[in-house]
Amino acid sequence: MKQSFIFILLLLAFVHCGKDLSPFGGEPEVNALKTRLKPEWPSPNWKVVSPESVGVSSSKLGLVEEYAFTRTGDETDRKGRRTDALVILRNGKLIYEKYARNFSEDKVHLTWSVSKSILQTMYGIAVKEGLVKLDDPGYYHYEPLSRDEAHKKITIRHLLNMSSGLAGEEGYESGPLKSSVIAMLYTRGRKDMGAFCAGLPLRAEPGTQVYYSSCDTNILSAILKKVYGTEEYDKLPFEKIFKPLGITNVTFERDGSGTYVGSSYLYMTAKDLAKIGYLYLNDGIWNGERLLPEGWIQFTRTPAPGYKSTPYSEDLSQDNYTAHWYANTGVPERGIHEPWPDAPKDTFAGLGHWGQMLYVIPSLDLIIVRFGDDREKAFIKNDFLKLVKESVIR
Amino acid sequence: MKRKISVILSLLFLFILFWAQWNWKHLSSFPSIISSFYSKEYCSCYFVMQLSEDQCHDFARQWVPISEFKLDKENMSITVKGLGRTNTAKYLSKEYGCTLVTD
């Protein structure tokens, strides 16, 4: 009996020996973006053209519109698909724009977690200016992360990859009592979200597991405040991102200590958010000037390395998190397909609560911004992206 | 039989007491969620996104109803009472939107 037990143990050890444990079966496929030959910079705003002139079918776009703007549930109970805005651009030109539920082209909309992807843009700028390095431990710049040796191991890269190891609980409506995101935004953490989050215990060794947490973002925001100093930090997104892109109608809310709530509270118009997408589609270059460092968009599109050792869960299939953005890569070795299998594999996105979406599709030269107020999961991203893809005729 | 029930009830009470003590950090701050969520999200909906009063109530509404609501257009603030706690959110500026201001 004892012998056969040892034999089985040895067999199991041999079976696993040499197996590639990388969830992607090697390096993920992330090809560099092609340089645009003739960019159409939207200064001050997007050029409007007919869909056909850039190879998109108007009638097929009608199906996209029908999907996005048909109410499927009870409006008073906030059910079904509830789109507020949809903007589509091809080859740097506006081909579709529609608003609903009292929104319009000049009204800003809450982007919820798409804010995280713009907080990441702020990091691109800080890295380019040489003020921070991705592998700097957070405590070099931000004292609350020096509370013990375990917290000192958390680097800026870990935080951007949602792999800090901090025990955040990202439940909203599902588990409000113990949700750290709700405590952070509305109760115990609201005065100083970064400090609240840095005080969380660790659930895993930093860098080894991906666990989506708004806390990671707000620690990043607090780090930037220390790096730049309050005065410069207050101007940072406005002067160094929004102004160069010609974005003037924008609101970025802060916590009780004046730190940007990078996890949740950026408000923009749909067409302005598309400009952020266009900056990323053009490898961080705007109007011929490099705003984000070389390699930053590659970093943005590469899945977080922590997936290699993150325990399996159903969420992995919806959650190909990169560096504060999402990618359509999947986790092939674990048999998990891309989150949006009917969209091109190179699609990447900023996504937020209740249906906020910024999609960038380099292979089709498409940018899609969709704002909504979906209180249940009735808007199926893959179905929507499939219709958009099918509208491209050449 | 009666004795059995009272033993079960006492055990249940002890369990709840133990659970409440264990989760006190979460429980004590929980009631504030209703009024702080409503006031902050209504403030941003009305002053930042510039939607109508009705639409903003619909936006900020939760499963637990609120008991008092005050929209102060002059001071650009929203005060809400719910589950016995009162919270106020104030509009600061176009750049920085709304923030919760009560302690």
GROMACS .gro file of C-alpha atoms in nm:
model
  497
    1MET     CA    1   0.000   0.000   0.000
    2LYS     CA    2   0.272   0.240   0.113
    3GLN     CA    3   0.484   0.146  -0.188
    4SER     CA    4   0.208   0.216  -0.440
    5PHE     CA    5   0.142   0.551  -0.272
    6ILE     CA    6   0.508   0.648  -0.313
    7PHE     CA    7   0.497   0.522  -0.674
    8ILE     CA    8   0.194   0.743  -0.754
    9LEU     CA    9   0.364   1.043  -0.592
   10LEU     CA   10   0.679   0.984  -0.799
   11LEU     CA   11   0.469   0.943  -1.114
   12LEU     CA   12   0.290   1.271  -1.049
   13ALA     CA   13   0.621   1.445  -0.991
   14PHE     CA   14   0.756   1.315  -1.324
   15VAL     CA   15   0.440   1.410  -1.512
   16HIS     CA   16   0.475   1.771  -1.397
   17CYS     CA   17   0.850   1.781  -1.437
   18GLY     CA   18   0.951   1.987  -1.739
   19LYS     CA   19   0.596   2.093  -1.817
   20ASP     CA   20   0.577   2.451  -1.935
   21LEU     CA   21   0.376   2.617  -1.662
   22SER     CA   22   0.352   2.941  -1.852
   23PRO     CA   23  -0.019   3.007  -1.903
   24PHE     CA   24   0.047   3.138  -2.252
   25GLY     CA   25   0.266   2.847  -2.364
   26GLY     CA   26   0.554   3.087  -2.397
   27GLU     CA   27   0.560   3.454  -2.470
   28PRO     CA   28   0.221   3.603  -2.559
   29GLU     CA   29   0.173   3.720  -2.915
   30VAL     CA   30   0.200   4.095  -2.899
   31ASN     CA   31   0.333   4.245  -3.217
   32ALA     CA   32   0.456   4.602  -3.234
   33LEU     CA   33   0.215   4.855  -3.379
   34LYS     CA   34   0.280   4.966  -3.737
   35THR     CA   35   0.376   5.324  -3.795
   36ARG     CA   36   0.088   5.517  -3.949
   37LEU     CA   37   0.181   5.657  -4.288
   38LYS     CA   38  -0.071   5.938  -4.296
   39PRO     CA   39  -0.214   6.021  -3.955
   40GLU     CA   40  -0.525   6.239  -3.933
   41TRP     CA   41  -0.477   6.416  -3.603
   42PRO     CA   42  -0.808   6.539  -3.460
   43SER     CA   43  -0.703   6.897  -3.396
   44PRO     CA   44  -0.918   7.046  -3.273
   45ASN     CA   45  -1.167   6.770  -3.349
   46TRP     CA   46  -1.229   6.457  -3.554
   47LYS     CA   47  -1.285   6.479  -3.927
   48VAL     CA   48  -1.629   6.336  -4.012
   49VAL     CA   49  -1.659   6.109  -4.318
   50SER     CA   50  -1.907   5.854  -4.451
   51PRO     CA   51  -1.846   5.494  -4.339
   52GLU     CA   52  -1.814   5.374  -4.701
   53SER     CA   53  -1.529   5.617  -4.771
   54VAL     CA   54  -1.315   5.428  -4.519
   55GLY     CA   55  -1.438   5.079  -4.606
   56VAL     CA   56  -1.723   5.035  -4.360
   57SER     CA   57  -2.080   4.938  -4.452
   58SER     CA   58  -2.349   5.183  -4.333
   59SER     CA   59  -2.617   4.915  -4.340
   60LYS     CA   60  -2.406   4.681  -4.126
   61LEU     CA   61  -2.339   4.971  -3.888
   62GLY     CA   62  -2.719   4.985  -3.859
   63LEU     CA   63  -2.705   4.643  -3.693
   64VAL     CA   64  -2.444   4.775  -3.449
   65GLU     CA   65  -2.676   5.065  -3.369
   66GLU     CA   66  -2.972   4.832  -3.326
   67TYR     CA   67  -2.773   4.617  -3.083
   68ALA     CA   68  -2.641   4.910  -2.881
   69PHE     CA   69  -2.947   5.132  -2.867
   70THR     CA   70  -3.241   4.889  -2.844
   71ARG     CA   71  -3.367   4.882  -2.487
   72THR     CA   72  -3.401   4.518  -2.392
   73GLY     CA   73  -3.523   4.545  -2.033
   74ASP     CA   74  -3.731   4.749  -1.796
   75GLU     CA   75  -3.608   5.110  -1.788
   76THR     CA   76  -3.747   5.192  -1.442
   77ASP     CA   77  -3.576   4.885  -1.297
   78ARG     CA   78  -3.258   4.980  -1.486
   79LYS     CA   79  -3.255   4.648  -1.666
   80GLY     CA   80  -3.129   4.553  -2.011
   81ARG     CA   81  -2.890   4.733  -2.246
   82ARG     CA   82  -2.879   5.105  -2.168
   83THR     CA   83  -2.636   5.277  -2.402
   84ASP     CA   84  -2.566   5.647  -2.343
   85ALA     CA   85  -2.316   5.711  -2.623
   86LEU     CA   86  -2.149   5.529  -2.911
   87VAL     CA   87  -1.868   5.671  -3.121
   88ILE     CA   88  -1.676   5.478  -3.389
   89LEU     CA   89  -1.366   5.593  -3.576
   90ARG     CA   90  -1.181   5.437  -3.866
   91ASN     CA   91  -0.848   5.550  -4.008
   92GLY     CA   92  -0.860   5.843  -3.767
   93LYS     CA   93  -1.196   5.969  -3.898
   94LEU     CA   94  -1.534   5.977  -3.730
   95ILE     CA   95  -1.783   5.746  -3.902
   96TYR     CA   96  -2.052   5.697  -3.637
   97GLU     CA   97  -2.180   5.902  -3.343
   98LYS     CA   98  -2.503   5.869  -3.147
   99TYR     CA   99  -2.622   5.959  -2.797
  100ALA     CA  100  -2.920   5.860  -2.582
  101ARG     CA  101  -3.071   5.906  -2.236
  102ASN     CA  102  -3.008   6.284  -2.236
  103PHE     CA  103  -2.640   6.261  -2.321
  104SER     CA  104  -2.493   6.462  -2.607
  105GLU     CA  105  -2.157   6.526  -2.769
  106ASP     CA  106  -2.064   6.798  -2.519
  107LYS     CA  107  -2.173   6.617  -2.201
  108VAL     CA  108  -1.908   6.433  -2.002
  109HIS     CA  109  -1.985   6.079  -1.882
  110LEU     CA  110  -1.851   5.887  -1.584
  111THR     CA  111  -1.595   5.637  -1.715
  112TRP     CA  112  -1.560   5.436  -1.391
  113SER     CA  113  -1.263   5.199  -1.435
  114VAL     CA  114  -1.163   5.332  -1.776
  115SER     CA  115  -1.009   5.599  -1.548
  116LYS     CA  116  -0.749   5.335  -1.455
  117SER     CA  117  -0.628   5.321  -1.813
  118ILE     CA  118  -0.575   5.699  -1.817
  119LEU     CA  119  -0.400   5.685  -1.478
  120GLN     CA  120  -0.168   5.446  -1.663
  121THR     CA  121  -0.111   5.721  -1.923
  122MET     CA  122   0.003   5.946  -1.636
  123TYR     CA  123   0.260   5.678  -1.549
  124GLY     CA  124   0.377   5.665  -1.909
  125ILE     CA  125   0.453   6.035  -1.879
  126ALA     CA  126   0.624   6.001  -1.540
  127VAL     CA  127   0.842   5.718  -1.679
  128LYS     CA  128   0.927   5.923  -1.988
  129GLU     CA  129   1.026   6.216  -1.767
  130GLY     CA  130   1.256   5.981  -1.573
  131LEU     CA  131   1.076   6.045  -1.243
  132VAL     CA  132   0.987   5.681  -1.177
  133LYS     CA  133   1.102   5.342  -1.302
  134LEU     CA  134   0.866   5.050  -1.340
  135ASP     CA  135   1.067   4.832  -1.104
  136ASP     CA  136   1.099   5.093  -0.830
  137PRO     CA  137   0.952   4.959  -0.507
  138GLY     CA  138   0.652   5.178  -0.426
  139TYR     CA  139   0.791   5.270  -0.083
  140TYR     CA  140   1.083   5.453  -0.247
  141HIS     CA  141   0.829   5.725  -0.326
  142TYR     CA  142   0.539   5.654  -0.089
  143GLU     CA  143   0.598   5.602   0.281
  144PRO     CA  144   0.277   5.406   0.370
  145LEU     CA  145   0.408   5.113   0.164
  146SER     CA  146   0.708   5.076   0.397
  147ARG     CA  147   0.498   4.934   0.681
  148ASP     CA  148   0.677   4.594   0.670
  149GLU     CA  149   0.918   4.391   0.456
  150ALA     CA  150   0.636   4.225   0.260
  151HIS     CA  151   0.480   4.557   0.157
  152LYS     CA  152   0.824   4.692   0.064
  153LYS     CA  153   0.842   4.431  -0.215
  154ILE     CA  154   0.551   4.589  -0.405
  155THR     CA  155   0.682   4.766  -0.714
  156ILE     CA  156   0.516   5.010  -0.953
  157ARG     CA  157   0.512   4.736  -1.218
  158HIS     CA  158   0.329   4.501  -0.977
  159LEU     CA  159   0.067   4.769  -0.913
  160LEU     CA  160   0.020   4.842  -1.286
  161ASN     CA  161  -0.015   4.467  -1.351
  162MET     CA  162  -0.279   4.436  -1.073
  163SER     CA  163  -0.039   4.200  -0.901
  164SER     CA  164   0.046   4.383  -0.578
  165GLY     CA  165  -0.070   4.087  -0.370
  166LEU     CA  166  -0.269   4.324  -0.148
  167ALA     CA  167  -0.593   4.169  -0.022
  168GLY     CA  168  -0.843   4.401  -0.189
  169GLU     CA  169  -1.203   4.284  -0.233
  170GLU     CA  170  -1.351   4.423  -0.554
  171GLY     CA  171  -1.717   4.333  -0.498
  172TYR     CA  172  -1.967   4.610  -0.561
  173GLU     CA  173  -2.332   4.514  -0.535
  174SER     CA  174  -2.244   4.148  -0.484
  175GLY     CA  175  -2.077   4.183  -0.145
  176PRO     CA  176  -2.096   4.538  -0.014
  177LEU     CA  177  -2.017   4.453   0.348
  178LYS     CA  178  -1.659   4.340   0.296
  179SER     CA  179  -1.590   4.516  -0.033
  180SER     CA  180  -1.271   4.717  -0.003
  181VAL     CA  181  -1.359   4.921  -0.312
  182ILE     CA  182  -1.681   5.042  -0.147
  183ALA     CA  183  -1.503   5.106   0.184
  184MET     CA  184  -1.233   5.293  -0.009
  185LEU     CA  185  -1.470   5.514  -0.208
  186TYR     CA  186  -1.747   5.577   0.042
  187THR     CA  187  -1.656   5.500   0.404
  188ARG     CA  188  -1.331   5.409   0.579
  189GLY     CA  189  -1.099   5.496   0.294
  190ARG     CA  190  -1.257   5.799   0.136
  191LYS     CA  191  -1.041   6.063   0.309
  192ASP     CA  192  -0.716   5.911   0.187
  193MET     CA  193  -0.768   5.616  -0.046
  194GLY     CA  194  -0.398   5.545  -0.105
  195ALA     CA  195  -0.322   5.520   0.266
  196PHE     CA  196  -0.631   5.303   0.325
  197CYS     CA  197  -0.523   5.066   0.048
  198ALA     CA  198  -0.158   5.050   0.152
  199GLY     CA  199  -0.283   4.934   0.491
  200LEU     CA  200  -0.441   4.617   0.351
  201PRO     CA  201  -0.271   4.288   0.438
  202LEU     CA  202  -0.105   4.080   0.165
  203ARG     CA  203  -0.283   3.777   0.020
  204ALA     CA  204   0.007   3.672  -0.206
  205GLU     CA  205   0.371   3.743  -0.278
  206PRO     CA  206   0.384   4.067  -0.484
  207GLY     CA  207   0.404   3.998  -0.857
  208THR     CA  208   0.286   3.637  -0.843
  209GLN     CA  209  -0.093   3.666  -0.878
  210VAL     CA  210  -0.327   3.887  -1.075
  211TYR     CA  211  -0.615   4.014  -0.868
  212TYR     CA  212  -0.807   4.311  -1.008
  213SER     CA  213  -0.824   4.578  -0.739
  214SER     CA  214  -0.908   4.949  -0.746
  215CYS     CA  215  -0.677   4.978  -0.447
  216ASP     CA  216  -0.372   4.910  -0.666
  217THR     CA  217  -0.467   5.208  -0.885
  218ASN     CA  218  -0.522   5.450  -0.601
  219ILE     CA  219  -0.188   5.360  -0.446
  220LEU     CA  220  -0.036   5.440  -0.787
  221SER     CA  221  -0.219   5.773  -0.784
  222ALA     CA  222  -0.089   5.851  -0.434
  223ILE     CA  223   0.267   5.759  -0.542
  224LEU     CA  224   0.246   6.007  -0.831
  225LYS     CA  225   0.138   6.282  -0.592
  226LYS     CA  226   0.457   6.227  -0.388
  227VAL     CA  227   0.670   6.208  -0.700
  228TYR     CA  228   0.543   6.534  -0.853
  229GLY     CA  229   0.446   6.729  -0.540
  230THR     CA  230   0.091   6.856  -0.489
  231GLU     CA  231   0.109   7.159  -0.717
  232GLU     CA  232   0.250   6.977  -1.021
  233TYR     CA  233   0.033   6.671  -0.955
  234ASP     CA  234  -0.287   6.881  -0.958
  235LYS     CA  235  -0.201   6.998  -1.310
  236LEU     CA  236  -0.050   6.673  -1.435
  237PRO     CA  237  -0.339   6.510  -1.630
  238PHE     CA  238  -0.470   6.845  -1.754
  239GLU     CA  239  -0.138   6.990  -1.869
  240LYS     CA  240   0.041   6.677  -1.988
  241ILE     CA  241  -0.236   6.460  -2.134
  242PHE     CA  242  -0.558   6.651  -2.195
  243LYS     CA  243  -0.407   6.977  -2.324
  244PRO     CA  244  -0.183   6.820  -2.590
  245LEU     CA  245  -0.477   6.609  -2.709
  246GLY     CA  246  -0.709   6.912  -2.724
  247ILE     CA  247  -0.933   6.785  -2.443
  248THR     CA  248  -1.080   7.072  -2.242
  249ASN     CA  249  -1.417   6.938  -2.126
  250VAL     CA  250  -1.302   6.694  -1.857
  251THR     CA  251  -1.339   6.633  -1.483
  252PHE     CA  252  -1.113   6.421  -1.263
  253GLU     CA  253  -1.242   6.388  -0.907
  254ARG     CA  254  -1.020   6.351  -0.602
  255ASP     CA  255  -1.045   6.194  -0.256
  256GLY     CA  256  -1.055   6.383   0.074
  257SER     CA  257  -0.678   6.436   0.064
  258GLY     CA  258  -0.677   6.579  -0.290
  259THR     CA  259  -0.548   6.262  -0.460
  260TYR     CA  260  -0.702   6.173  -0.797
  261VAL     CA  261  -0.940   5.878  -0.769
  262GLY     CA  262  -0.759   5.709  -1.055
  263SER     CA  263  -0.961   5.393  -1.009
  264SER     CA  264  -1.302   5.541  -1.083
  265TYR     CA  265  -1.380   5.909  -1.120
  266LEU     CA  266  -1.270   6.048  -1.455
  267TYR     CA  267  -1.546   6.211  -1.665
  268MET     CA  268  -1.501   6.265  -2.039
  269THR     CA  269  -1.699   6.301  -2.360
  270ALA     CA  270  -1.707   5.999  -2.591
  271LYS     CA  271  -1.515   6.177  -2.869
  272ASP     CA  272  -1.245   6.293  -2.627
  273LEU     CA  273  -1.201   5.945  -2.482
  274ALA     CA  274  -1.152   5.824  -2.838
  275LYS     CA  275  -0.849   6.058  -2.853
  276ILE     CA  276  -0.686   5.857  -2.574
  277GLY     CA  277  -0.752   5.547  -2.787
  278TYR     CA  278  -0.592   5.718  -3.088
  279LEU     CA  279  -0.284   5.807  -2.881
  280TYR     CA  280  -0.243   5.437  -2.795
  281LEU     CA  281  -0.320   5.326  -3.153
  282ASN     CA  282  -0.037   5.554  -3.266
  283ASP     CA  283   0.216   5.401  -3.027
  284GLY     CA  284   0.204   5.694  -2.783
  285ILE     CA  285   0.273   5.957  -3.047
  286TRP     CA  286   0.045   6.259  -3.089
  287ASN     CA  287   0.075   6.508  -3.371
  288GLY     CA  288   0.425   6.388  -3.441
  289GLU     CA  289   0.538   6.424  -3.082
  290ARG     CA  290   0.614   6.124  -2.862
  291LEU     CA  291   0.410   6.165  -2.540
  292LEU     CA  292   0.456   5.813  -2.402
  293PRO     CA  293   0.791   5.634  -2.391
  294GLU     CA  294   0.895   5.386  -2.657
  295GLY     CA  295   0.767   5.039  -2.571
  296TRP     CA  296   0.490   5.174  -2.349
  297ILE     CA  297   0.207   5.055  -2.575
  298GLN     CA  298   0.377   4.715  -2.603
  299PHE     CA  299   0.378   4.704  -2.221
  300THR     CA  300   0.013   4.816  -2.228
  301ARG     CA  301  -0.084   4.523  -2.453
  302THR     CA  302   0.115   4.249  -2.279
  303PRO     CA  303  -0.075   4.033  -2.029
  304ALA     CA  304   0.037   4.061  -1.668
  305PRO     CA  305   0.317   3.810  -1.597
  306GLY     CA  306   0.143   3.714  -1.274
  307TYR     CA  307  -0.108   3.510  -1.475
  308LYS     CA  308   0.161   3.241  -1.495
  309SER     CA  309   0.108   3.161  -1.129
  310THR     CA  310  -0.244   3.287  -1.062
  311PRO     CA  311  -0.469   3.004  -0.940
  312TYR     CA  312  -0.727   2.898  -1.196
  313SER     CA  313  -1.066   3.065  -1.176
  314GLU     CA  314  -1.358   3.127  -1.410
  315ASP     CA  315  -1.275   3.498  -1.409
  316LEU     CA  316  -0.953   3.438  -1.602
  317SER     CA  317  -1.147   3.412  -1.926
  318GLN     CA  318  -1.292   3.762  -1.890
  319ASP     CA  319  -0.996   3.920  -1.736
  320ASN     CA  320  -0.685   3.927  -1.957
  321TYR     CA  321  -0.544   4.217  -1.766
  322THR     CA  322  -0.224   4.377  -1.893
  323ALA     CA  323  -0.094   4.698  -1.740
  324HIS     CA  324  -0.415   4.876  -1.639
  325TRP     CA  325  -0.571   4.787  -1.977
  326TYR     CA  326  -0.723   4.464  -2.113
  327ALA     CA  327  -0.608   4.251  -2.407
  328ASN     CA  328  -0.778   3.990  -2.622
  329THR     CA  329  -0.505   3.729  -2.582
  330GLY     CA  330  -0.668   3.448  -2.385
  331VAL     CA  331  -0.475   3.193  -2.178
  332PRO     CA  332  -0.420   2.915  -2.436
  333GLU     CA  333  -0.242   2.659  -2.223
  334ARG     CA  334  -0.520   2.661  -1.969
  335GLY     CA  335  -0.773   2.618  -2.245
  336ILE     CA  336  -0.913   2.964  -2.190
  337HIS     CA  337  -1.003   3.142  -2.510
  338GLU     CA  338  -0.984   3.514  -2.575
  339PRO     CA  339  -1.241   3.718  -2.382
  340TRP     CA  340  -1.388   3.840  -2.716
  341PRO     CA  341  -1.327   3.550  -2.958
  342ASP     CA  342  -1.513   3.718  -3.247
  343ALA     CA  343  -1.302   4.034  -3.227
  344PRO     CA  344  -0.952   4.057  -3.376
  345LYS     CA  345  -0.687   3.910  -3.149
  346ASP     CA  346  -0.497   4.239  -3.126
  347THR     CA  347  -0.796   4.425  -2.973
  348PHE     CA  348  -0.712   4.599  -2.649
  349ALA     CA  349  -0.935   4.804  -2.424
  350GLY     CA  350  -1.005   5.020  -2.123
  351LEU     CA  351  -1.321   4.894  -1.953
  352GLY     CA  352  -1.537   5.025  -1.669
  353HIS     CA  353  -1.828   4.940  -1.440
  354TRP     CA  354  -2.181   4.951  -1.581
  355GLY     CA  355  -2.069   4.924  -1.944
  356GLN     CA  356  -1.802   5.187  -2.012
  357MET     CA  357  -1.575   5.080  -2.302
  358LEU     CA  358  -1.283   5.212  -2.503
  359TYR     CA  359  -1.175   4.960  -2.766
  360VAL     CA  360  -0.866   4.996  -2.984
  361ILE     CA  361  -0.834   4.752  -3.276
  362PRO     CA  362  -0.499   4.816  -3.455
  363SER     CA  363  -0.550   4.554  -3.732
  364LEU     CA  364  -0.876   4.723  -3.841
  365ASP     CA  365  -0.765   5.077  -3.751
  366LEU     CA  366  -1.079   5.111  -3.539
  367ILE     CA  367  -1.153   5.294  -3.217
  368ILE     CA  368  -1.486   5.241  -3.041
  369VAL     CA  369  -1.616   5.428  -2.738
  370ARG     CA  370  -1.935   5.310  -2.575
  371PHE     CA  371  -2.083   5.463  -2.261
  372GLY     CA  372  -2.375   5.305  -2.080
  373ASP     CA  373  -2.554   5.251  -1.753
  374ASP     CA  374  -2.600   4.873  -1.759
  375ARG     CA  375  -2.694   4.745  -1.417
  376GLU     CA  376  -2.692   4.382  -1.527
  377LYS     CA  377  -2.482   4.193  -1.780
  378ALA     CA  378  -2.713   4.238  -2.080
  379PHE     CA  379  -2.462   4.407  -2.311
  380ILE     CA  380  -2.246   4.123  -2.443
  381LYS     CA  381  -1.913   4.268  -2.550
  382ASN     CA  382  -1.829   3.985  -2.790
  383ASP     CA  383  -2.166   4.008  -2.971
  384PHE     CA  384  -2.123   4.382  -3.006
  385LEU     CA  385  -1.762   4.361  -3.129
  386LYS     CA  386  -1.859   4.087  -3.377
  387LEU     CA  387  -2.115   4.322  -3.536
  388VAL     CA  388  -1.861   4.605  -3.552
  389LYS     CA  389  -1.602   4.375  -3.712
  390GLU     CA  390  -1.856   4.251  -3.966
  391SER     CA  391  -1.934   4.608  -4.069
  392VAL     CA  392  -1.579   4.645  -4.203
  393ILE     CA  393  -1.591   4.552  -4.574
  394ARG     CA  394  -1.231   4.620  -4.671
  395MET     CA  395  -3.825   2.068   2.422
  396LYS     CA  396  -3.839   2.428   2.553
  397ARG     CA  397  -3.494   2.385   2.699
  398LYS     CA  398  -3.365   2.259   2.368
  399ILE     CA  399  -3.499   2.565   2.185
  400SER     CA  400  -3.352   2.809   2.436
  401VAL     CA  401  -3.012   2.637   2.408
  402ILE     CA  402  -3.027   2.666   2.029
  403LEU     CA  403  -3.133   3.031   2.050
  404SER     CA  404  -2.857   3.113   2.296
  405LEU     CA  405  -2.600   2.943   2.074
  406LEU     CA  406  -2.732   3.134   1.773
  407PHE     CA  407  -2.715   3.462   1.965
  408LEU     CA  408  -2.360   3.385   2.074
  409PHE     CA  409  -2.267   3.303   1.716
  410ILE     CA  410  -2.412   3.633   1.588
  411LEU     CA  411  -2.236   3.821   1.866
  412PHE     CA  412  -1.906   3.655   1.781
  413TRP     CA  413  -1.957   3.718   1.407
  414ALA     CA  414  -2.047   4.085   1.468
  415GLN     CA  415  -1.743   4.135   1.689
  416TRP     CA  416  -1.520   3.966   1.431
  417ASN     CA  417  -1.660   4.186   1.150
  418TRP     CA  418  -1.705   4.503   1.355
  419LYS     CA  419  -1.470   4.705   1.134
  420HIS     CA  420  -1.696   4.638   0.834
  421LEU     CA  421  -2.030   4.650   1.019
  422SER     CA  422  -1.968   4.983   1.192
  423SER     CA  423  -1.896   5.167   0.868
  424PHE     CA  424  -2.162   4.989   0.661
  425PRO     CA  425  -2.466   5.215   0.737
  426SER     CA  426  -2.277   5.517   0.602
  427ILE     CA  427  -2.253   5.358   0.256
  428ILE     CA  428  -2.611   5.445   0.163
  429SER     CA  429  -2.593   5.821   0.224
  430SER     CA  430  -2.233   5.865   0.107
  431PHE     CA  431  -2.293   5.674  -0.218
  432TYR     CA  432  -2.617   5.860  -0.286
  433SER     CA  433  -2.479   6.206  -0.209
  434LYS     CA  434  -2.152   6.160  -0.399
  435GLU     CA  435  -2.298   5.995  -0.709
  436TYR     CA  436  -2.596   6.232  -0.722
  437CYS     CA  437  -2.363   6.532  -0.688
  438SER     CA  438  -2.149   6.416  -0.982
  439CYS     CA  439  -2.453   6.319  -1.187
  440TYR     CA  440  -2.619   6.659  -1.139
  441PHE     CA  441  -2.325   6.902  -1.135
  442VAL     CA  442  -2.065   6.718  -1.345
  443MET     CA  443  -2.271   6.519  -1.596
  444GLN     CA  444  -2.549   6.781  -1.586
  445LEU     CA  445  -2.840   6.539  -1.603
  446SER     CA  446  -3.188   6.616  -1.468
  447GLU     CA  447  -3.288   6.576  -1.103
  448ASP     CA  448  -3.509   6.278  -1.187
  449GLN     CA  449  -3.242   6.104  -1.387
  450CYS     CA  450  -2.986   6.158  -1.110
  451HIS     CA  451  -3.217   6.008  -0.848
  452ASP     CA  452  -3.252   5.707  -1.077
  453PHE     CA  453  -2.874   5.693  -1.120
  454ALA     CA  454  -2.793   5.706  -0.747
  455ARG     CA  455  -3.083   5.494  -0.617
  456GLN     CA  456  -2.989   5.178  -0.427
  457TRP     CA  457  -3.177   4.881  -0.284
  458VAL     CA  458  -3.188   5.045   0.061
  459PRO     CA  459  -3.402   5.363   0.042
  460ILE     CA  460  -3.284   5.697   0.180
  461SER     CA  461  -3.484   5.899   0.436
  462GLU     CA  462  -3.379   6.260   0.361
  463PHE     CA  463  -3.244   6.440   0.055
  464LYS     CA  464  -3.136   6.801   0.005
  465LEU     CA  465  -3.009   6.954  -0.317
  466ASP     CA  466  -2.850   7.293  -0.238
  467LYS     CA  467  -2.805   7.458  -0.578
  468GLU     CA  468  -2.656   7.775  -0.429
  469ASN     CA  469  -2.374   7.598  -0.242
  470MET     CA  470  -2.360   7.322  -0.501
  471SER     CA  471  -2.392   7.044  -0.245
  472ILE     CA  472  -2.602   6.734  -0.184
  473THR     CA  473  -2.694   6.612   0.165
  474VAL     CA  474  -2.849   6.270   0.213
  475LYS     CA  475  -2.964   6.074   0.519
  476GLY     CA  476  -2.997   5.698   0.510
  477LEU     CA  477  -2.977   5.420   0.769
  478GLY     CA  478  -2.943   5.693   1.033
  479ARG     CA  479  -2.626   5.846   0.887
  480THR     CA  480  -2.598   6.179   0.705
  481ASN     CA  481  -2.342   6.261   0.439
  482THR     CA  482  -2.272   6.561   0.219
  483ALA     CA  483  -2.096   6.581  -0.115
  484LYS     CA  484  -1.989   6.915  -0.260
  485TYR     CA  485  -1.910   7.030  -0.611
  486LEU     CA  486  -1.568   7.195  -0.611
  487SER     CA  487  -1.490   7.294  -0.969
  488LYS     CA  488  -1.509   7.184  -1.331
  489GLU     CA  489  -1.164   7.019  -1.304
  490TYR     CA  490  -1.216   6.840  -0.974
  491GLY     CA  491  -1.592   6.771  -0.968
  492CYS     CA  492  -1.751   6.649  -0.643
  493THR     CA  493  -1.610   6.505  -0.325
  494LEU     CA  494  -1.754   6.384   0.006
  495VAL     CA  495  -1.700   6.653   0.267
  496THR     CA  496  -1.848   6.518   0.594
  497ASP     CA  497  -1.628   6.347   0.855
   0.00000   0.00000   0.00000
